[in-house]
Amino acid sequence: MYESLNNQQLISIANEFGSPVYVYHAEKIAQQYHKLKEAFSGHPTRFFYACKALTNINILKYIKSLGASIDCVCINEVRLALKAGFEPKQILFTPNCVDFAEILEAQELGVNINIDNISILEQFGNRFGSGYPVCIRINPHIEAGGNYKISTGHIDSKFGISIHQMRHIERIVKTTHLHVQGLHMHTGSEIKDINVFLQALDIMFDMARHFPSLEFIDLGSGFKVPYKDGDPETDVFTLGSKLTEAVKEFEAEYNRTLEIWFEPGKYLVSEAGSFVVKANVIKQTTATVFVGVNSGFNHLIRPMFYDAYHRISNISNPNGAERIYTVVGNICETDTFAWDRVLNEVREGDYLLFHNAGAYGFEMSSNFNSRFKPAEVLVKDGEAHLIRKRDEFSDLLRNQVEVL
Ligand SMILES: *Cc1c(COP(=O)(O)O)cnc(C)c1O
């Protein structure tokens, strides 16, 4: 049975490795993976971890050990995946607006390739013909996802090849004899309503009728996890059974079995991650009480970039009286994590915990203000392992070339 990390464990990790620190809990990742496996057990389904959410090599190795495959959006992620031990066939490369040379590198490495642009499709077809199978990323123009910035299926989106360009895709496939092995879509992140997936699946079936020898349909991701108390999680069990039914029905007509692929990022690693920071100062102004912590959007940018809500707990004083705070960072830029947040009384030196920090947390961090990127710790079988050292001063100068 999975049990989340308790405050004492997190405090001792922060004491041992310093703060701010990202802490990942392996067993929580496993729990999420097994939930997906079970929910879709009615039909052959593969899960490609969208590793841009969190690419620490230990996380990649751990997720591989669970049996997952991996989705990469950059050739360097492909290389990291190979280094973590994934086989080329377990790797799906889903780039956007990259140079054709990057696609060629992926082809040489032998990984599955998703093509999301007519011009690339044409170049690839001219070069490889039927010699290297491809998957085509379709933009179904479904509006979905928690925030416009994380929706990718809308009409103004740069992702995918529009369903309205089907004739053009067909022309290229016919002329170059490309072997289309799969169709892909990814409409966005944080989809609460499973009907969005089912609606997308119907569109994919319509597309599939144009390609007689598909092996899979890839529905991308968008699985939502709860960020706020009472937030829903995508109901993967209902989705799993409805999807199984729909695919079986389509297979009868299509006369082939079709694997279903998904690319969960957030779903696997978001809740497994905790970000522990320290309250540097309590600052009473005429308008509010600020808690200034030893971090900022240089370490966790989701609240400022996506208006994301992260639950915050005072793990040093969990029974303190509830007070209202505005939680801000220490960088010279307005970096507000949360306005008007009720927290157990915060004293200078207390550790605060940001929940759901596993996905797009460390991964989007930077050295803005010449601050160090935080350390990362993995807790597995009750033991805490340092999996990335905090930056040190020399890291700030590492790639700089002093000419003066
Ligand atoms: C980012 C991304 C995902 C993962 O999205 P989550 O919301 O983190 O699950 C999946 N597929 C592609 C192509 C992506 O770019």
mmCIF file of N, CA, C and O in Angstrom, residues 334-373:
data_model
loop_
_atom_site.group_PDB
_atom_site.id
_atom_site.type_symbol
_atom_site.label_atom_id
_atom_site.label_comp_id
_atom_site.label_asym_id
_atom_site.label_seq_id
_atom_site.Cartn_x
_atom_site.Cartn_y
_atom_site.Cartn_z
ATOM 1 N N THR A 334 8.275 40.370 -9.789
ATOM 2 C CA THR A 334 7.099 39.989 -9.027
ATOM 3 C C THR A 334 6.890 38.491 -9.190
ATOM 4 O O THR A 334 6.622 38.018 -10.288
ATOM 5 N N ASP A 335 7.118 37.755 -8.150
ATOM 6 C CA ASP A 335 7.018 36.292 -8.261
ATOM 7 C C ASP A 335 6.142 35.751 -7.141
ATOM 8 O O ASP A 335 6.613 35.218 -6.153
ATOM 9 N N THR A 336 4.856 35.903 -7.346
ATOM 10 C CA THR A 336 3.893 35.512 -6.316
ATOM 11 C C THR A 336 3.447 34.070 -6.530
ATOM 12 O O THR A 336 2.909 33.730 -7.578
ATOM 13 N N PHE A 337 3.680 33.251 -5.542
ATOM 14 C CA PHE A 337 3.230 31.859 -5.605
ATOM 15 C C PHE A 337 1.740 31.764 -5.274
ATOM 16 O O PHE A 337 1.043 30.933 -5.826
ATOM 17 N N ALA A 338 1.289 32.592 -4.340
ATOM 18 C CA ALA A 338 -0.103 32.480 -3.903
ATOM 19 C C ALA A 338 -0.529 33.734 -3.156
ATOM 20 O O ALA A 338 0.201 34.219 -2.285
ATOM 21 N N TRP A 339 -1.701 34.244 -3.514
ATOM 22 C CA TRP A 339 -2.310 35.352 -2.770
ATOM 23 C C TRP A 339 -3.289 34.782 -1.766
ATOM 24 O O TRP A 339 -3.960 33.792 -2.037
ATOM 25 N N ASP A 340 -3.431 35.457 -0.637
ATOM 26 C CA ASP A 340 -4.513 35.171 0.322
ATOM 27 C C ASP A 340 -4.631 33.681 0.613
ATOM 28 O O ASP A 340 -5.712 33.101 0.510
ATOM 29 N N ARG A 341 -3.532 33.098 0.973
ATOM 30 C CA ARG A 341 -3.518 31.660 1.224
ATOM 31 C C ARG A 341 -3.570 31.429 2.727
ATOM 32 O O ARG A 341 -2.808 32.032 3.491
ATOM 33 N N VAL A 342 -4.479 30.546 3.136
ATOM 34 C CA VAL A 342 -4.588 30.210 4.560
ATOM 35 C C VAL A 342 -3.549 29.144 4.892
ATOM 36 O O VAL A 342 -3.570 28.049 4.321
ATOM 37 N N LEU A 343 -2.635 29.499 5.778
ATOM 38 C CA LEU A 343 -1.572 28.563 6.184
ATOM 39 C C LEU A 343 -1.517 28.521 7.703
ATOM 40 O O LEU A 343 -1.876 29.492 8.376
ATOM 41 N N ASN A 344 -1.041 27.408 8.224
ATOM 42 C CA ASN A 344 -0.773 27.370 9.660
ATOM 43 C C ASN A 344 0.323 28.386 9.920
ATOM 44 O O ASN A 344 1.266 28.498 9.118
ATOM 45 N N GLU A 345 0.209 29.106 11.014
ATOM 46 C CA GLU A 345 1.089 30.249 11.260
ATOM 47 C C GLU A 345 2.530 29.977 10.824
ATOM 48 O O GLU A 345 3.124 28.981 11.216
ATOM 49 N N VAL A 346 3.041 30.895 10.007
ATOM 50 C CA VAL A 346 4.399 30.721 9.474
ATOM 51 C C VAL A 346 5.369 31.583 10.274
ATOM 52 O O VAL A 346 5.143 32.784 10.463
ATOM 53 N N ARG A 347 6.429 30.950 10.740
ATOM 54 C CA ARG A 347 7.485 31.673 11.450
ATOM 55 C C ARG A 347 8.724 31.664 10.569
ATOM 56 O O ARG A 347 8.913 30.746 9.767
ATOM 57 N N GLU A 348 9.567 32.651 10.707
ATOM 58 C CA GLU A 348 10.793 32.681 9.906
ATOM 59 C C GLU A 348 11.583 31.413 10.186
ATOM 60 O O GLU A 348 11.747 31.014 11.335
ATOM 61 N N GLY A 349 12.018 30.738 9.131
ATOM 62 C CA GLY A 349 12.762 29.485 9.296
ATOM 63 C C GLY A 349 11.906 28.241 9.097
ATOM 64 O O GLY A 349 12.444 27.144 8.952
ATOM 65 N N ASP A 350 10.580 28.403 9.047
ATOM 66 C CA ASP A 350 9.709 27.237 8.818
ATOM 67 C C ASP A 350 9.883 26.712 7.391
ATOM 68 O O ASP A 350 10.134 27.489 6.459
ATOM 69 N N TYR A 351 9.696 25.415 7.242
ATOM 70 C CA TYR A 351 9.687 24.822 5.902
ATOM 71 C C TYR A 351 8.264 24.804 5.357
ATOM 72 O O TYR A 351 7.327 24.358 6.038
ATOM 73 N N LEU A 352 8.114 25.286 4.134
ATOM 74 C CA LEU A 352 6.821 25.199 3.452
ATOM 75 C C LEU A 352 6.941 24.170 2.341
ATOM 76 O O LEU A 352 7.991 24.055 1.697
ATOM 77 N N LEU A 353 5.863 23.467 2.130
ATOM 78 C CA LEU A 353 5.860 22.412 1.122
ATOM 79 C C LEU A 353 4.894 22.775 -0.009
ATOM 80 O O LEU A 353 3.713 23.052 0.236
ATOM 81 N N PHE A 354 5.393 22.797 -1.234
ATOM 82 C CA PHE A 354 4.528 22.921 -2.416
ATOM 83 C C PHE A 354 4.202 21.511 -2.883
ATOM 84 O O PHE A 354 5.101 20.731 -3.158
ATOM 85 N N HIS A 355 2.916 21.226 -2.969
ATOM 86 C CA HIS A 355 2.483 19.902 -3.425
ATOM 87 C C HIS A 355 2.460 19.854 -4.959
ATOM 88 O O HIS A 355 2.492 20.887 -5.618
ATOM 89 N N ASN A 356 2.345 18.645 -5.496
ATOM 90 C CA ASN A 356 2.228 18.455 -6.963
ATOM 91 C C ASN A 356 3.358 19.127 -7.723
ATOM 92 O O ASN A 356 3.133 19.785 -8.735
ATOM 93 N N ALA A 357 4.557 18.974 -7.229
ATOM 94 C CA ALA A 357 5.671 19.698 -7.847
ATOM 95 C C ALA A 357 6.537 18.806 -8.734
ATOM 96 O O ALA A 357 7.583 19.225 -9.215
ATOM 97 N N GLY A 358 6.088 17.560 -8.960
ATOM 98 C CA GLY A 358 6.925 16.645 -9.728
ATOM 99 C C GLY A 358 6.996 16.962 -11.216
ATOM 100 O O GLY A 358 8.020 16.744 -11.859
ATOM 101 N N ALA A 359 5.893 17.464 -11.760
ATOM 102 C CA ALA A 359 5.847 17.705 -13.210
ATOM 103 C C ALA A 359 6.057 19.184 -13.511
ATOM 104 O O ALA A 359 5.383 20.038 -12.933
ATOM 105 N N TYR A 360 6.954 19.471 -14.436
ATOM 106 C CA TYR A 360 7.222 20.838 -14.874
ATOM 107 C C TYR A 360 7.644 21.746 -13.713
ATOM 108 O O TYR A 360 7.348 22.932 -13.690
ATOM 109 N N GLY A 361 8.277 21.175 -12.718
ATOM 110 C CA GLY A 361 8.801 21.932 -11.590
ATOM 111 C C GLY A 361 10.274 22.162 -11.834
ATOM 112 O O GLY A 361 10.660 23.142 -12.490
ATOM 113 N N PHE A 362 11.105 21.240 -11.341
ATOM 114 C CA PHE A 362 12.540 21.378 -11.578
ATOM 115 C C PHE A 362 12.830 21.581 -13.054
ATOM 116 O O PHE A 362 13.696 22.370 -13.442
ATOM 117 N N GLU A 363 12.068 20.871 -13.875
ATOM 118 C CA GLU A 363 12.337 20.854 -15.311
ATOM 119 C C GLU A 363 12.290 22.243 -15.939
ATOM 120 O O GLU A 363 12.984 22.497 -16.914
ATOM 121 N N MET A 364 11.495 23.138 -15.387
ATOM 122 C CA MET A 364 11.390 24.482 -15.960
ATOM 123 C C MET A 364 12.197 25.497 -15.151
ATOM 124 O O MET A 364 12.032 26.702 -15.324
ATOM 125 N N SER A 365 13.073 25.016 -14.291
ATOM 126 C CA SER A 365 13.823 25.947 -13.438
ATOM 127 C C SER A 365 14.971 26.593 -14.220
ATOM 128 O O SER A 365 15.375 26.112 -15.272
ATOM 129 N N SER A 366 15.458 27.679 -13.695
ATOM 130 C CA SER A 366 16.531 28.421 -14.372
ATOM 131 C C SER A 366 17.475 29.016 -13.329
ATOM 132 O O SER A 366 17.259 28.880 -12.123
ATOM 133 N N ASN A 367 18.499 29.697 -13.817
ATOM 134 C CA ASN A 367 19.447 30.363 -12.923
ATOM 135 C C ASN A 367 19.181 31.868 -12.840
ATOM 136 O O ASN A 367 20.083 32.631 -12.493
ATOM 137 N N PHE A 368 17.956 32.284 -13.145
ATOM 138 C CA PHE A 368 17.647 33.718 -13.099
ATOM 139 C C PHE A 368 18.062 34.309 -11.757
ATOM 140 O O PHE A 368 17.894 33.676 -10.705
ATOM 141 N N ASN A 369 18.583 35.504 -11.800
ATOM 142 C CA ASN A 369 19.136 36.206 -10.627
ATOM 143 C C ASN A 369 20.429 35.550 -10.134
ATOM 144 O O ASN A 369 20.849 35.763 -9.005
ATOM 145 N N SER A 370 21.029 34.711 -10.979
ATOM 146 C CA SER A 370 22.238 33.970 -10.591
ATOM 147 C C SER A 370 22.031 33.154 -9.326
ATOM 148 O O SER A 370 22.939 33.011 -8.503
ATOM 149 N N ARG A 371 20.812 32.621 -9.206
ATOM 150 C CA ARG A 371 20.565 31.721 -8.072
ATOM 151 C C ARG A 371 20.768 30.296 -8.539
ATOM 152 O O ARG A 371 20.659 29.976 -9.719
ATOM 153 N N PHE A 372 21.096 29.459 -7.602
ATOM 154 C CA PHE A 372 21.377 28.055 -7.926
ATOM 155 C C PHE A 372 20.087 27.295 -8.193
ATOM 156 O O PHE A 372 19.083 27.532 -7.532
ATOM 157 N N LYS A 373 20.155 26.359 -9.116
ATOM 158 C CA LYS A 373 19.026 25.431 -9.250
ATOM 159 C C LYS A 373 19.037 24.506 -8.054
ATOM 160 O O LYS A 373 20.097 24.165 -7.523
#
